Amino acid sequence: MVGAGLVGLSLAWQLLLWGRSVQLIDPQLEQADPAHSGSAAALGVLMAQVFHRSSGRAWRLRQRSHQLWPLWLAALERRGRRLPRRQGLLQLASCQAELEHQQRLVAERQRRGIPLEHWGPDQLKRLQPALPAVALGGLHSPNDGQLDPGPVLQALWAEARASGLQASRDAVVQLERRGRDWQVHCRSGNRHSAAWLVVSAGVASGLLLENLGHLLPMEPVLGQALELELAAAPHWNWPGVCQWRGLNLVPRPDLPGGRRLWLGATLEPGSQASPGALADLRRWGDAASSPTTTPELGWLHQARLVRHWQGERCRPVGRPAPVLEQLEPGLLVVSGHYRNGVLLAPASAEWACAQIEAGR
Ligand SMILES: Cc1cc2nc3c(=O)[nH]c(=O)nc-3n(C[C@H](O)[C@H](O)[C@H](O)COP(=O)(O)OP(=O)(O)OC[C@H]3O[C@@H](n4cnc5c(N)ncnc54)[C@H](O)[C@@H]3O)c2cc1C
């Protein structure tokens, strides 16, 4: 397997549980802050039930992951690990069109028995700390939420190692077909052979597959995020993560001091971080047309910056995310999860395991 982000590690763990032997190769194994990685930078927001579609592959993958994550977390926690997570998501409506879209989605989901609900401005005003007063309403999804990807990555790594994972800290430079097997050439000069090859190397996936004749271009979309500490411990009564114009505020009372939150993430095509995008992120909650800070959000805008980080999402070019394909017998690509790789890791791993089991 090439690439040990959340998607690659999830699949490795599942294959080991099925009794397969797995060799995982990644130059950034066990690095605390891997450069360019999406998984180490992710906020871990899980948006399965608020998704704008109601059918098709993307919907099915989301619903499957929504079923699998609680089982996975329970299995990982049985070994005594604590995996921080929070239940619930509140998407605020910043304009009339967004409000109407939310109301249609709530009605459609309720017909299916999915408990989305609309929250009016009066309900929003009761929330502490205060949310943007200009919000026209909100969509509350009690069953979506967030998990902290860092501890989950560590738990998957530890479980996979304990189950016999063979791992090489190395970069793959070339893939080659040799008879019925695959040969993987690494920067160190080492080579590995296997009957199955899985490519989950983020943006590098497209480049590695190109020399096998498969054109699956992927492009980076950078995201910046912040950890902030509020001046005073708030009496949080939000129903989970709060989202405003696509940007998330994630309460993290579980972090040291009990008054931290995560804010993110920017959406910047390419690999270069823009100071302007970061400044917009810091003004979370301002109306699109207003350059001034919203007074009720003073608690947020005066918060102390604890940490600033960034990472790259991998977006497939000219095809929908994610890319889950068997390109040739024994060659799987499980990549291009763009903005939802944390959510979709379990369903993607399940898909890949099924391909490998069927092809044995
Ligand atoms: C700021 C930010 C916030 C996000 N928030 C969310 C969120 O709230 N919810 C959500 O679901 N998703 C979120 N995402 C998206 C999510 O992080 C990604 O979709 C997911 O992490 C993709 O996982 P991956 O394992 O495919 O890729 P990555 O985590 O990028 O891992 C790819 C791995 O491949 C390795 N690699 C690269 N080249 C080679 C090579 N030549 N040889 C071997 N290995 C190689 C890299 O070292 C890396 O470890 C966010 C992303 C960012 C950047």
Coordinates of C-alpha atoms and ligand atoms in Angstrom, one line a residue:
M1 CA 0.0 0.0 0.0
V2 CA 1.3 3.5 -0.9
G3 CA 0.3 6.3 1.5
A4 CA -0.5 6.2 5.3
G5 CA -2.9 9.0 5.7
L6 CA -6.3 8.3 7.3
V7 CA -7.5 6.5 4.2
G8 CA -4.5 4.3 3.8
L9 CA -4.2 3.5 7.5
S10 CA -7.9 2.7 7.7
L11 CA -7.7 0.2 4.9
A12 CA -4.5 -1.3 6.2
W13 CA -6.1 -1.9 9.6
Q14 CA -9.2 -3.5 8.0
L15 CA -7.1 -5.8 5.8
L16 CA -5.1 -6.9 8.8
L17 CA -8.4 -7.7 10.6
W18 CA -9.3 -9.9 7.6
G19 CA -6.0 -11.7 8.0
R20 CA -4.2 -10.3 5.0
S21 CA -0.6 -9.2 5.3
V22 CA 0.0 -5.6 4.5
Q23 CA 3.2 -3.6 3.6
L24 CA 2.6 0.2 4.0
I25 CA 5.0 2.7 2.5
D26 CA 5.0 6.4 3.3
P27 CA 8.0 8.8 3.8
Q28 CA 6.1 10.6 6.6
L29 CA 5.4 7.6 8.9
E30 CA 5.2 8.5 12.5
Q31 CA 5.9 12.2 11.9
A32 CA 4.1 14.4 14.3
D33 CA 3.3 17.1 11.7
P34 CA 3.6 15.6 8.2
A35 CA 3.9 18.2 5.5
H36 CA 1.2 18.4 2.8
S37 CA -0.9 15.7 4.5
G38 CA -4.6 16.1 4.5
S39 CA -5.3 13.8 7.4
A40 CA -3.1 15.5 10.0
A41 CA -4.6 18.9 9.2
A42 CA -8.3 17.9 9.1
L43 CA -10.9 19.2 11.5
G44 CA -12.7 15.9 11.4
V45 CA -16.2 17.3 10.8
L46 CA -18.5 14.4 9.7
M47 CA -21.3 15.6 7.4
A48 CA -23.2 12.6 6.3
Q49 CA -26.9 13.6 6.9
V50 CA -26.7 17.3 5.9
F51 CA -25.3 16.3 2.5
H52 CA -27.1 18.2 -0.3
R53 CA -27.8 15.0 -2.3
S54 CA -30.2 12.2 -1.4
S55 CA -29.1 9.4 -3.7
G56 CA -26.1 8.2 -5.8
R57 CA -22.7 6.9 -4.9
A58 CA -21.6 9.9 -2.8
W59 CA -24.8 9.7 -0.7
R60 CA -24.4 5.9 -0.2
L61 CA -20.7 6.2 0.8
R62 CA -21.6 8.9 3.4
Q63 CA -24.4 6.9 4.9
R64 CA -22.2 3.8 5.1
S65 CA -19.4 5.7 6.8
H66 CA -22.0 7.2 9.2
Q67 CA -22.9 3.7 10.2
L68 CA -19.3 2.5 10.4
W69 CA -17.6 5.3 12.4
P70 CA -19.3 4.5 15.7
L71 CA -18.4 0.8 15.4
W72 CA -14.8 1.7 14.5
L73 CA -14.5 4.2 17.3
A74 CA -15.9 1.6 19.8
A75 CA -13.5 -1.0 18.5
L76 CA -10.5 1.3 18.8
E77 CA -11.6 2.5 22.3
R78 CA -11.9 -1.1 23.6
R79 CA -8.1 -1.0 23.8
G80 CA -8.4 1.8 26.4
R81 CA -7.8 4.8 24.1
R82 CA -9.7 8.0 24.4
L83 CA -10.9 9.3 21.0
P84 CA -12.4 12.8 21.4
R85 CA -15.5 13.5 19.4
R86 CA -18.7 15.6 19.6
Q87 CA -22.2 14.9 18.5
G88 CA -24.2 17.4 16.5
L89 CA -23.8 20.0 13.8
L90 CA -25.5 23.4 13.3
Q91 CA -25.3 25.0 9.9
L92 CA -26.2 28.7 10.0
A93 CA -28.0 30.4 7.1
S94 CA -26.3 33.6 6.0
C95 CA -28.7 34.5 3.3
Q96 CA -32.3 33.8 2.1
A97 CA -31.3 31.3 -0.6
E98 CA -29.3 29.2 2.0
L99 CA -32.2 29.4 4.4
E100 CA -34.7 28.1 1.8
H101 CA -32.3 25.3 0.8
Q102 CA -32.0 24.2 4.4
Q103 CA -35.7 24.2 4.9
R104 CA -36.2 22.0 1.8
L105 CA -33.5 19.6 3.0
V106 CA -35.0 19.4 6.5
A107 CA -38.4 18.5 4.9
E108 CA -36.9 15.9 2.6
R109 CA -34.9 14.3 5.4
Q110 CA -37.8 14.2 7.8
R111 CA -39.9 12.4 5.2
R112 CA -37.1 9.7 5.3
G113 CA -37.0 9.6 9.1
I114 CA -33.7 11.4 9.4
P115 CA -33.9 13.9 12.3
L116 CA -32.7 17.1 10.7
E117 CA -34.5 20.2 12.1
H118 CA -34.8 23.9 11.4
W119 CA -33.8 26.3 14.2
G120 CA -35.2 29.8 14.0
P121 CA -33.4 33.1 15.1
D122 CA -35.0 32.9 18.6
Q123 CA -33.5 29.5 19.2
L124 CA -30.1 30.7 17.9
K125 CA -30.2 33.7 20.3
R126 CA -30.4 31.4 23.3
L127 CA -27.0 29.8 22.4
Q128 CA -23.8 30.6 24.3
P129 CA -21.4 31.9 23.4
A130 CA -23.3 34.2 21.0
L131 CA -23.5 33.3 17.3
P132 CA -23.7 35.9 14.4
A133 CA -26.8 38.0 15.0
V134 CA -27.3 38.2 11.2
A135 CA -27.9 34.5 10.9
L136 CA -31.4 34.0 9.4
G137 CA -31.8 30.5 10.9
G138 CA -30.0 27.2 11.2
L139 CA -30.2 23.6 10.2
H140 CA -29.5 21.2 13.1
S141 CA -28.3 17.7 12.4
P142 CA -28.0 15.8 15.8
N143 CA -26.4 12.7 14.3
D144 CA -23.6 14.4 12.4
G145 CA -20.6 15.7 14.3
Q146 CA -16.9 15.7 14.6
L147 CA -14.0 13.5 15.7
D148 CA -10.4 14.5 16.4
P149 CA -8.4 12.9 13.5
G150 CA -5.0 13.0 15.4
P151 CA -5.8 10.5 18.1
V152 CA -7.7 8.3 15.6
L153 CA -4.6 8.2 13.3
Q154 CA -2.5 7.2 16.3
A155 CA -5.0 4.5 17.3
L156 CA -5.2 3.1 13.8
W157 CA -1.4 3.1 13.6
A158 CA -1.0 1.3 17.0
E159 CA -3.7 -1.3 16.2
A160 CA -2.3 -2.0 12.7
R161 CA 1.2 -2.4 14.1
A162 CA -0.1 -4.7 16.8
S163 CA -1.8 -6.8 14.1
G164 CA 1.4 -7.3 12.1
L165 CA 1.6 -4.3 9.8
Q166 CA 4.9 -4.1 8.0
A167 CA 5.8 -0.4 7.4
S168 CA 8.6 1.4 5.5
R169 CA 9.4 5.0 6.0
D170 CA 10.2 5.6 2.3
A171 CA 8.8 7.4 -0.7
V172 CA 7.5 5.4 -3.7
V173 CA 9.0 6.7 -6.9
Q174 CA 7.7 4.2 -9.5
L175 CA 5.1 1.5 -9.9
E176 CA 5.6 -1.4 -12.3
R177 CA 3.7 -4.5 -13.4
R178 CA 5.9 -7.6 -13.3
G179 CA 3.9 -10.6 -14.6
R180 CA 1.0 -11.1 -12.2
D181 CA 2.6 -9.1 -9.5
W182 CA 3.2 -5.4 -8.8
Q183 CA 6.6 -4.0 -8.0
V184 CA 7.0 -0.8 -6.1
H185 CA 10.3 1.1 -6.4
C186 CA 11.3 3.4 -3.5
R187 CA 13.6 6.4 -3.2
S188 CA 16.0 4.4 -1.0
G189 CA 16.5 1.9 -3.8
N190 CA 14.4 -0.7 -2.0
R191 CA 11.7 -2.7 -4.0
H192 CA 8.6 -4.4 -2.8
S193 CA 6.5 -6.9 -4.7
A194 CA 2.8 -7.9 -4.0
A195 CA -0.2 -9.4 -5.8
W196 CA -2.3 -6.3 -4.8
L197 CA -1.2 -2.7 -5.0
V198 CA -3.3 0.1 -3.4
V199 CA -2.5 3.7 -4.1
S200 CA -3.7 6.2 -1.4
A201 CA -1.0 8.8 -1.7
G202 CA -3.0 12.0 -1.9
V203 CA -2.0 14.3 -4.8
A204 CA 1.0 12.1 -5.6
S205 CA -1.4 9.3 -6.5
G206 CA -2.1 10.8 -9.9
L207 CA 1.6 11.2 -10.7
L208 CA 2.5 7.6 -9.6
L209 CA -0.3 6.1 -11.7
E210 CA 0.7 8.1 -14.8
N211 CA 3.7 5.9 -15.6
L212 CA 1.4 2.9 -15.6
G213 CA -0.6 4.7 -18.3
H214 CA -3.6 5.7 -16.1
L215 CA -4.5 9.4 -16.3
L216 CA -6.1 10.3 -13.0
P217 CA -4.9 13.9 -12.3
M218 CA -5.4 15.2 -8.8
E219 CA -4.8 18.7 -7.6
P220 CA -4.1 20.2 -4.2
V221 CA -6.6 22.5 -2.4
L222 CA -4.9 24.0 0.6
G223 CA -6.7 24.5 3.9
Q224 CA -5.6 26.6 6.9
A225 CA -7.0 26.2 10.4
L226 CA -6.6 27.7 13.8
E227 CA -6.8 26.7 17.4
L228 CA -8.0 29.6 19.6
E229 CA -8.3 30.0 23.3
L230 CA -11.1 32.2 24.7
A231 CA -10.4 34.7 27.5
A232 CA -13.0 33.1 29.8
A233 CA -14.5 29.6 29.9
P234 CA -17.8 29.8 28.1
H235 CA -21.0 28.1 29.1
W236 CA -21.2 26.2 25.8
N237 CA -24.7 25.2 24.9
W238 CA -24.2 24.8 21.2
P239 CA -25.7 21.6 19.7
G240 CA -22.2 20.6 18.3
V241 CA -20.0 22.1 15.6
C242 CA -21.2 25.4 14.2
Q243 CA -20.8 26.2 10.6
W244 CA -21.1 29.6 8.9
R245 CA -20.5 30.1 5.2
G246 CA -18.7 26.8 5.0
L247 CA -16.3 27.5 7.9
N248 CA -16.5 25.5 11.0
L249 CA -16.1 26.4 14.7
V250 CA -15.5 23.3 16.7
P251 CA -15.8 23.6 20.5
R252 CA -12.8 21.8 22.1
P253 CA -13.5 22.0 25.9
D254 CA -11.6 18.7 26.2
L255 CA -8.3 20.5 25.3
P256 CA -6.1 22.0 28.1
G257 CA -7.8 24.9 30.0
G258 CA -11.3 23.9 28.8
R259 CA -11.8 27.1 26.6
R260 CA -10.4 26.2 23.3
L261 CA -11.9 25.8 19.8
W262 CA -10.9 25.0 16.3
L263 CA -11.7 27.3 13.4
G264 CA -11.3 26.3 9.8
A265 CA -10.7 25.6 7.2
T266 CA -9.9 27.9 4.3
L267 CA -10.4 26.6 0.7
E268 CA -7.4 27.7 -1.4
P269 CA -6.7 26.0 -4.8
G270 CA -3.0 25.1 -5.0
S271 CA -0.4 24.6 -2.3
Q272 CA 0.3 28.3 -1.3
A273 CA -1.3 29.7 1.8
S274 CA -2.8 33.1 1.4
P275 CA -2.7 35.7 4.2
G276 CA -6.0 37.1 2.9
A277 CA -7.8 33.8 3.2
L278 CA -6.4 33.5 6.8
A279 CA -7.7 37.0 7.6
D280 CA -11.2 36.1 6.3
L281 CA -11.1 32.9 8.4
R282 CA -10.3 34.9 11.5
R283 CA -13.3 37.2 10.8
W284 CA -15.7 34.2 11.2
G285 CA -19.3 35.2 11.5
D286 CA -19.0 38.6 9.7
A287 CA -21.6 39.2 7.0
A288 CA -20.3 38.9 3.4
S289 CA -21.0 42.6 2.8
S290 CA -19.7 43.9 6.1
P291 CA -16.0 44.6 6.6
T292 CA -16.5 45.4 10.3
T293 CA -16.3 42.9 13.1
T294 CA -19.7 41.8 14.5
P295 CA -19.8 43.0 18.2
E296 CA -21.6 39.9 19.6
L297 CA -18.6 37.9 18.4
G298 CA -16.1 39.8 20.4
W299 CA -15.6 36.6 22.5
L300 CA -14.2 34.9 19.4
H301 CA -12.4 37.8 17.6
Q302 CA -10.4 38.5 20.8
A303 CA -9.5 34.9 21.4
R304 CA -5.8 34.1 21.7
L305 CA -4.1 32.2 18.9
V306 CA -2.7 28.9 20.1
R307 CA -1.8 27.1 16.9
H308 CA -2.0 27.7 13.1
W309 CA -1.7 24.8 10.7
Q310 CA -2.4 23.9 7.1
G311 CA -2.7 20.9 4.9
E312 CA -3.6 19.8 1.4
R313 CA -6.8 18.2 0.3
C314 CA -6.6 16.1 -2.8
R315 CA -9.2 16.9 -5.4
P316 CA -9.6 14.7 -8.5
V317 CA -9.6 16.7 -11.7
G318 CA -12.6 16.1 -14.0
R319 CA -14.2 13.4 -11.9
P320 CA -16.2 13.3 -8.7
A321 CA -14.5 12.7 -5.3
P322 CA -13.5 10.2 -4.1
V323 CA -11.7 8.0 -6.6
L324 CA -12.4 4.4 -5.8
E325 CA -11.4 2.2 -8.8
Q326 CA -9.8 -1.0 -9.7
L327 CA -7.7 0.2 -12.7
E328 CA -6.3 -3.2 -13.6
P329 CA -6.5 -6.6 -11.9
G330 CA -4.8 -6.1 -8.5
L331 CA -4.4 -2.3 -8.8
L332 CA -6.7 -0.2 -6.6
V333 CA -6.8 3.6 -6.3
V334 CA -8.4 4.8 -3.1
S335 CA -7.7 8.5 -3.1
G336 CA -9.0 11.9 -4.1
H337 CA -11.4 12.3 -1.1
Y338 CA -11.1 16.1 -1.3
R339 CA -13.0 17.6 1.6
N340 CA -14.5 14.5 3.2
G341 CA -11.7 11.9 3.6
V342 CA -12.2 11.7 7.4
L343 CA -15.9 11.0 7.0
L344 CA -15.4 8.6 4.1
A345 CA -12.4 6.6 5.3
P346 CA -14.5 3.6 6.7
A347 CA -16.7 3.3 3.6
S348 CA -13.7 3.6 1.3
A349 CA -11.8 0.9 3.3
E350 CA -14.8 -1.4 3.1
W351 CA -15.0 -0.9 -0.6
A352 CA -11.3 -1.7 -1.1
C353 CA -11.5 -4.8 1.2
A354 CA -14.4 -6.1 -0.8
Q355 CA -12.5 -5.7 -4.1
I356 CA -9.5 -7.6 -2.7
E357 CA -11.7 -10.4 -1.1
A358 CA -13.6 -10.8 -4.4
G359 CA -10.3 -11.0 -6.4
R360 CA -8.6 -13.6 -4.2
Ligands
LIG1 C1 -7.4 21.9 6.7 C2 -8.2 20.7 6.3 C3 -9.4 20.4 6.9 C4 -10.1 19.3 6.6 N1 -11.3 19.0 7.3 C5 -12.0 17.9 7.0 C6 -13.1 17.6 7.8 O1 -13.6 18.4 8.6 N2 -13.8 16.4 7.5 C7 -13.4 15.5 6.5 O2 -14.0 14.5 6.3 N3 -12.3 15.8 5.8 C8 -11.6 16.9 6.0 N4 -10.5 17.3 5.3 C9 -10.1 16.4 4.2 C10 -9.4 15.2 4.7 O3 -8.3 15.6 5.5 C11 -8.8 14.4 3.5 O4 -9.8 14.1 2.5 C12 -8.2 13.1 4.0 O5 -7.3 13.3 5.0 C13 -7.5 12.3 2.9 O6 -6.8 11.3 3.4 P1 -5.7 10.5 2.6 O7 -5.2 9.4 3.4 O8 -6.3 10.1 1.3 O9 -4.6 11.5 2.2 P2 -3.5 12.2 3.1 O10 -3.8 12.3 4.5 O11 -3.0 13.4 2.4 O12 -2.3 11.1 3.0 C14 -1.6 10.8 1.9 C15 -0.3 10.2 2.4 O13 0.4 9.8 1.2 C16 1.8 9.9 1.5 N5 2.5 10.0 0.2 C17 2.6 11.0 -0.7 N6 3.4 10.7 -1.7 C18 3.9 9.5 -1.4 C19 4.8 8.7 -2.1 N7 5.4 9.0 -3.3 N8 5.1 7.5 -1.6 C20 4.5 7.0 -0.4 N9 3.6 7.8 0.2 C21 3.3 9.0 -0.3 C22 1.9 11.2 2.2 O14 3.1 11.3 3.0 C23 0.6 11.1 3.1 O15 0.9 10.5 4.4 C24 -9.7 18.4 5.6 C25 -8.5 18.6 5.0 C26 -7.7 19.8 5.3 C27 -6.4 20.0 4.6

